[in-house]
Amino acid sequence: MTVLNDLAERLQIGFTRKIPLFYQSEAAECGLACVGMVAEYWGHKLNLTRLRSEMSVSLNGSTLNDLMKMAHKLDLSSRPLRVDIEALKTITTPCILHWDLNHFVVLVKVSRNRFYIHDPSVGRRRLALDEFSRHFTGVVLEITPLDSMRSVADDIHKPTLKDIFGRPQGLAGSLGKIVVLALVYEICVLGASFLPQIAIDQVVPSQDQHLLYLVIAGFGLLLLIRVGANYLRAWTVMAVSASFNLQWRARVFRHMMHLPIPFFEKRNLGDIASRFDSLDVIESAITKQIVEALFDGMLALGALAMLFVYDEKIAAVAMASMSTYLLLRQFLLARALYRQPKILVLDEATSHLDPDSERNINRMISGQSVTRIIVAHRPSTIESADRIIDIAALNHACRDTTHGEKMNDECVEHQLVERQ
């Protein structure tokens, strides 16, 4: 039952009011994000953009007094307290905690010596008593609504897909070509699967060499068409990716030139540059990963349709087996995370997920005190690692470098790389 409660908490399932999670986009706005989470819980409809425009935060961050002033502007009553950990169960939640002497987080609830918090820098966290006590400074800001509180509606313009992407030139035509080439590739793959059946059912019993030659020629022709279609598709995707990336970067640069000076004063150069670097990840997801996912989905649906044509029972068994496998995989991952292990080994555990879902799971796991050993091929997963070991195409065994031993010359290109 505890497992189900924890899963419901992470998925925000239930009938009670849920506490939202705001992620800070500036290093000094953790306090602002915490006030926004508590304010939305009590009925306000806000986002960080609205709060940032009305309540400025200095480069040095916010003090407890600043948070109280923010709450007062939202018709919320605040009460600063200094309490022991045992007394947190009596505090009205959600409340704001002072964290690590330089940070603020929101306490969601306390249950069975487990502390559930919303950290604006890393997300949802569940901490044991000993770990919680290492971070909590003893300062609490209890926030409750005033009788005169009026809900504030979110009137900030929310960007649409048109605002974000604009109208990329040549995108529609290129995507049409990619879809046509993908269909040609799928037809060749599915068509080639009929040739072994013809060879076994007709060529072998009749010993018809002319039909055998025809099957071999058909297989070779389909192979050439498939290779050509795949090459053209890859080339088209690369061209679309380069064109889309260039147009999008120019659009983002024009937008940044119209931003106010305080936007740049509160961010360092690395933060500004990272916004351009993030375009590569988004662009890759749109022009490569989504296209490949659609392509693989079309191929899987075609294969499933063929199974239904041959035998509906076999197709049903295949679908049930795949569904059971995916559900069991997710359950085992959730079960391992709930036990809070010191070391967690993930062998392609999130490879079947889309990049956004995988990023959310990695962000959730990174908020826990656990050492992760990940076996993965996806670049976005590898980039999040602190140490990378490339074991591909190893011809010689590399010695353990745990105790400072040096690898032999044959394994130099596969040595342990520490991220700077």
XYZ file of C-alpha atoms in Angstrom:
420
model
C 0.000 0.000 0.000
C 2.898 2.328 0.752
C 4.301 1.696 -2.723
C 0.996 2.710 -4.308
C 0.785 5.853 -2.183
C 4.302 6.878 -3.173
C 3.572 6.225 -6.842
C 0.353 8.252 -6.621
C 2.297 11.111 -5.045
C 4.816 11.182 -7.877
C 2.119 10.926 -10.546
C -0.093 13.500 -8.780
C -3.042 11.088 -8.657
C -5.790 11.479 -6.083
C -8.744 13.551 -4.963
C -6.945 16.034 -2.712
C -5.515 19.380 -3.780
C -2.123 18.942 -5.370
C 0.909 21.122 -4.809
C 2.406 22.294 -8.132
C 6.088 22.163 -8.927
C 7.874 25.247 -10.277
C 11.422 24.931 -11.606
C 13.649 27.957 -11.171
C 15.258 29.310 -14.340
C 17.595 31.670 -12.501
C 20.077 30.747 -9.805
C 18.670 33.297 -7.344
C 14.909 32.773 -7.743
C 14.382 29.652 -5.614
C 12.460 31.707 -3.052
C 10.217 33.196 -5.733
C 9.466 29.722 -7.101
C 8.602 28.430 -3.621
C 6.198 31.316 -2.981
C 4.593 30.623 -6.363
C 4.063 26.937 -5.527
C 2.406 27.720 -2.200
C 0.328 30.549 -3.710
C -1.025 28.331 -6.464
C -1.893 25.667 -3.906
C -4.077 28.192 -2.070
C -5.981 29.199 -5.217
C -3.880 31.620 -7.252
C -3.254 30.867 -10.930
C 0.335 31.935 -11.460
C 3.530 31.094 -13.242
C 7.108 32.224 -12.769
C 6.870 34.669 -15.658
C 4.032 36.520 -13.935
C 5.786 36.466 -10.551
C 9.091 37.566 -12.038
C 7.470 40.559 -13.729
C 5.796 41.758 -10.515
C 8.353 40.784 -7.869
C 11.932 41.416 -8.826
C 14.703 39.341 -7.278
C 18.236 40.666 -6.859
C 21.377 38.846 -7.936
C 21.987 37.948 -4.290
C 18.707 36.056 -4.032
C 15.897 36.490 -1.516
C 15.841 36.685 2.249
C 13.089 35.393 4.510
C 11.773 38.944 4.782
C 11.600 39.185 0.982
C 9.507 36.010 0.869
C 7.129 37.440 3.464
C 6.691 40.599 1.367
C 5.983 38.476 -1.724
C 3.351 36.506 0.185
C 1.742 39.719 1.473
C 1.363 41.027 -2.095
C -0.599 37.856 -2.879
C -2.901 38.276 0.165
C -1.180 35.461 2.038
C -0.325 35.491 5.715
C 3.206 34.384 6.575
C 4.650 33.310 9.903
C 8.402 32.666 10.288
C 9.300 29.947 12.779
C 12.326 28.167 14.135
C 11.384 24.586 14.922
C 12.887 21.169 15.478
C 12.414 18.424 12.936
C 9.923 16.645 15.220
C 7.681 19.729 15.219
C 7.353 19.836 11.418
C 4.396 17.443 11.616
C 2.392 20.186 13.327
C 3.159 22.885 10.715
C 0.560 23.701 8.082
C 1.745 22.388 4.727
C 2.790 23.373 2.191
C 5.373 25.537 3.898
C 8.781 26.919 2.876
C 11.970 25.556 4.445
C 15.388 27.182 4.600
C 17.776 24.687 3.017
C 21.567 24.367 3.143
C 21.840 27.985 4.390
C 21.524 29.246 0.790
C 18.360 27.768 -0.681
C 14.585 27.454 -0.195
C 12.373 24.405 -0.757
C 8.691 23.578 -0.187
C 7.728 20.914 2.341
C 4.797 18.939 0.928
C 4.181 16.491 3.758
C 5.781 14.333 6.439
C 4.843 10.667 6.500
C 6.480 7.829 8.455
C 9.772 9.653 8.922
C 9.840 10.455 5.217
C 9.948 14.073 4.121
C 8.437 14.952 0.757
C 9.691 18.239 -0.678
C 9.509 20.204 -3.913
C 12.959 21.536 -4.722
C 12.791 24.236 -7.443
C 16.291 23.303 -8.610
C 15.922 19.503 -8.980
C 12.226 18.650 -8.612
C 10.380 16.273 -6.294
C 12.411 14.596 -3.567
C 11.702 12.119 -0.806
C 14.253 12.133 1.992
C 14.881 9.998 5.045
C 15.259 11.599 8.466
C 19.079 11.542 8.570
C 19.473 13.053 5.099
C 16.779 15.655 5.732
C 18.464 16.772 8.954
C 21.737 17.450 7.097
C 20.072 20.083 4.899
C 17.311 21.616 7.033
C 18.445 24.702 8.967
C 15.460 24.822 11.325
C 13.841 27.911 9.750
C 10.275 27.564 8.422
C 7.957 30.046 6.733
C 4.332 29.002 7.244
C 2.003 30.562 4.652
C -1.797 30.554 4.812
C -4.430 32.574 2.917
C -6.022 35.707 4.368
C -9.787 36.018 4.526
C -9.566 38.893 2.058
C -7.559 36.905 -0.487
C -8.698 37.199 -4.082
C -7.420 34.656 -6.546
C -5.020 36.056 -9.109
C -5.571 34.756 -12.630
C -2.706 33.996 -14.966
C -3.056 36.546 -17.786
C 0.428 36.043 -19.221
C 0.368 35.180 -22.890
C 1.295 31.548 -23.293
C 3.380 30.928 -26.388
C 1.920 28.763 -29.099
C 3.792 26.457 -31.457
C 3.631 29.210 -34.072
C 5.315 31.637 -31.648
C 8.070 29.138 -30.904
C 8.809 27.699 -34.324
C 7.548 30.435 -36.608
C 7.189 29.346 -40.218
C 10.333 27.441 -41.218
C 10.868 27.658 -44.948
C 10.812 24.385 -46.855
C 9.795 22.304 -43.835
C 6.458 21.019 -45.146
C 7.889 19.826 -48.465
C 10.857 18.122 -46.816
C 8.650 16.329 -44.307
C 6.469 15.122 -47.172
C 9.525 13.640 -48.894
C 10.587 11.952 -45.667
C 7.133 10.359 -45.254
C 7.130 9.089 -48.870
C 10.641 7.628 -48.496
C 9.633 6.031 -45.207
C 6.640 4.390 -46.885
C 8.859 3.077 -49.690
C 11.283 1.678 -47.126
C 8.456 0.027 -45.178
C 6.965 -1.530 -48.306
C 10.357 -2.994 -49.205
C 10.887 -4.412 -45.705
C 7.420 -5.935 -45.492
C 7.552 -7.134 -49.082
C 10.868 -8.902 -48.490
C 9.240 -10.926 -45.704
C 6.988 -12.661 -48.273
C 9.902 -13.945 -50.353
C 11.041 -16.676 -47.893
C 7.454 -17.936 -47.790
C 7.357 -18.185 -51.588
C 10.688 -19.999 -51.614
C 9.603 -22.527 -48.979
C 6.006 -23.080 -50.116
C 6.475 -23.022 -53.900
C 10.114 -23.229 -54.985
C 11.242 -26.110 -52.745
C 8.275 -28.497 -53.427
C 8.298 -27.901 -57.190
C 12.082 -27.554 -57.608
C 11.398 -24.620 -59.928
C 14.788 -22.972 -60.594
C 13.312 -20.185 -62.733
C 11.037 -19.160 -59.858
C 14.029 -19.343 -57.492
C 15.995 -16.980 -59.729
C 13.007 -14.670 -59.847
C 12.773 -14.680 -56.020
C 16.490 -13.925 -55.700
C 16.238 -11.104 -58.232
C 13.205 -9.683 -56.426
C 15.000 -9.841 -53.103
C 18.030 -8.039 -54.558
C 15.839 -5.375 -56.166
C 13.969 -4.753 -52.915
C 17.274 -4.548 -51.069
C 18.621 -1.924 -53.466
C 15.436 0.136 -53.248
C 15.439 -0.097 -49.447
C 19.075 1.006 -49.178
C 18.493 3.871 -51.611
C 15.325 5.032 -49.827
C 17.059 4.866 -46.449
C 20.019 6.884 -47.765
C 17.768 9.553 -49.280
C 15.719 9.729 -46.089
C 18.853 10.202 -43.950
C 20.153 12.882 -46.326
C 16.798 14.705 -46.308
C 16.612 14.588 -42.493
C 20.132 16.009 -42.268
C 19.289 18.829 -44.669
C 16.059 19.649 -42.825
C 17.911 19.579 -39.508
C 20.566 22.024 -40.685
C 18.036 24.416 -42.253
C 15.692 24.293 -39.261
C 18.560 24.804 -36.802
C 19.826 27.886 -38.661
C 16.383 29.494 -38.936
C 15.536 28.753 -35.300
C 18.827 30.146 -33.967
C 18.264 33.359 -35.911
C 14.747 33.598 -34.489
C 15.948 33.067 -30.902
C 18.732 35.620 -31.374
C 16.258 38.236 -32.610
C 14.036 37.514 -29.619
C 16.915 37.864 -27.143
C 17.866 41.222 -28.624
C 14.446 42.544 -27.557
C 14.739 41.333 -23.944
C 15.230 43.911 -21.162
C 18.634 44.562 -19.605
C 17.730 42.912 -16.232
C 17.361 39.599 -18.042
C 21.084 39.648 -18.881
C 22.159 41.160 -15.565
C 20.756 38.192 -13.622
C 22.414 35.583 -15.830
C 26.018 34.804 -16.552
C 27.461 34.231 -19.990
C 27.271 30.442 -19.633
C 23.543 30.601 -18.953
C 22.943 32.663 -22.096
C 25.096 30.333 -24.186
C 23.320 27.276 -22.784
C 20.042 28.569 -24.201
C 21.518 28.338 -27.675
C 22.993 24.926 -26.912
C 19.574 23.688 -25.803
C 18.310 24.385 -29.311
C 20.447 21.512 -30.575
C 18.664 19.079 -28.257
C 15.207 20.345 -29.253
C 16.091 20.443 -32.924
C 17.448 16.892 -32.750
C 14.261 15.721 -31.050
C 12.049 17.331 -33.704
C 13.940 16.561 -36.900
C 15.575 13.262 -35.963
C 14.131 11.465 -32.978
C 10.478 12.211 -33.714
C 10.922 11.316 -37.389
C 12.677 8.093 -36.452
C 9.991 7.301 -33.872
C 7.263 7.815 -36.492
C 9.218 5.727 -38.947
C 9.674 2.874 -36.463
C 6.014 3.167 -35.442
C 4.871 2.829 -39.047
C 7.077 -0.227 -39.462
C 5.745 -1.789 -36.255
C 2.132 -1.134 -37.263
C 2.772 -2.656 -40.668
C 4.285 -5.775 -39.100
C 1.360 -5.990 -36.657
C -1.113 -5.692 -39.535
C 0.641 -8.580 -41.292
C 0.331 -10.681 -38.140
C -3.402 -9.987 -38.018
C -3.694 -11.006 -41.674
C -1.961 -14.311 -40.989
C -3.461 -15.177 -37.617
C -5.347 -12.961 -35.168
C -4.423 -15.177 -32.197
C -0.688 -14.860 -32.870
C -1.056 -11.068 -33.190
C -2.974 -10.905 -29.894
C -0.298 -12.959 -28.128
C 2.430 -10.683 -29.523
C 0.631 -7.532 -28.344
C -0.046 -8.986 -24.888
C 3.573 -10.075 -24.505
C 4.915 -6.658 -25.485
C 2.490 -4.831 -23.171
C 3.380 -7.120 -20.270
C 7.086 -6.572 -20.903
C 6.775 -2.765 -20.898
C 4.591 -2.691 -17.768
C 6.884 -5.097 -15.923
C 9.908 -3.020 -16.876
C 8.348 0.147 -15.482
C 7.206 -1.647 -12.332
C 10.670 -3.036 -11.617
C 12.204 0.432 -12.078
C 9.645 2.016 -9.710
C 10.181 -0.794 -7.188
C 13.950 -0.312 -7.263
C 13.628 3.459 -6.770
C 11.203 3.064 -3.876
C 13.699 0.977 -1.902
C 16.226 3.835 -2.175
C 19.297 1.721 -2.976
C 22.841 3.043 -2.643
C 23.731 1.747 -6.131
C 21.260 1.503 -9.028
C 22.168 -0.411 -12.209
C 20.076 0.542 -15.271
C 20.612 -1.519 -18.424
C 18.773 0.386 -21.183
C 15.990 0.925 -18.625
C 14.614 4.046 -20.334
C 15.588 3.396 -23.942
C 11.954 2.747 -24.960
C 10.799 6.145 -23.681
C 10.745 9.440 -25.518
C 13.547 11.910 -24.610
C 11.304 14.123 -22.449
C 10.043 11.232 -20.309
C 13.572 9.876 -19.983
C 14.850 13.313 -18.953
C 12.146 13.592 -16.273
C 13.000 10.168 -14.856
C 16.720 10.978 -14.812
C 15.995 14.301 -13.098
C 13.898 12.512 -10.459
C 16.597 9.899 -9.829
C 19.363 12.519 -9.685
C 17.552 14.156 -6.787
C 18.140 11.057 -4.656
C 21.354 9.961 -2.968
C 22.102 7.027 -5.241
C 25.023 6.046 -7.452
C 23.799 5.148 -10.933
C 25.528 2.734 -13.292
C 23.836 3.169 -16.664
C 24.251 1.025 -19.770
C 22.992 3.177 -22.635
C 23.550 4.191 -26.245
C 21.371 7.319 -26.425
C 23.624 10.436 -26.436
C 21.295 12.427 -24.171
C 21.591 9.718 -21.514
C 25.356 9.445 -21.815
C 25.821 13.227 -21.543
C 24.254 13.238 -18.056
C 26.913 10.878 -16.684
C 29.767 12.040 -14.459
C 32.046 9.339 -15.846
C 31.842 7.568 -19.194
C 33.358 4.203 -20.111
C 33.241 3.220 -23.772
C 33.313 -0.583 -24.035
C 32.378 -0.806 -27.705
C 34.581 -2.978 -29.901
C 37.051 -3.801 -27.148
C 39.695 -6.222 -28.418
C 41.756 -6.233 -25.243
C 40.699 -6.244 -21.622
C 41.315 -2.953 -19.842
C 42.615 -3.006 -16.309
C 40.644 -1.504 -13.454
C 41.506 2.158 -12.922
C 39.858 2.417 -9.515
C 43.206 2.523 -7.710
C 44.891 4.854 -10.155
C 46.306 2.183 -12.435
C 46.978 3.200 -16.003
C 45.277 1.525 -18.951
C 47.342 -0.235 -21.547
C 47.984 1.449 -24.885
C 45.466 -0.688 -26.767
C 42.646 0.682 -24.603
C 43.522 4.375 -24.645
C 40.502 5.290 -26.749
C 38.235 3.409 -24.333
C 39.614 4.865 -21.134
C 37.579 6.447 -18.416
C 36.696 10.039 -19.261
C 35.898 12.437 -16.480
C 33.636 15.321 -17.424
C 35.060 18.736 -16.725
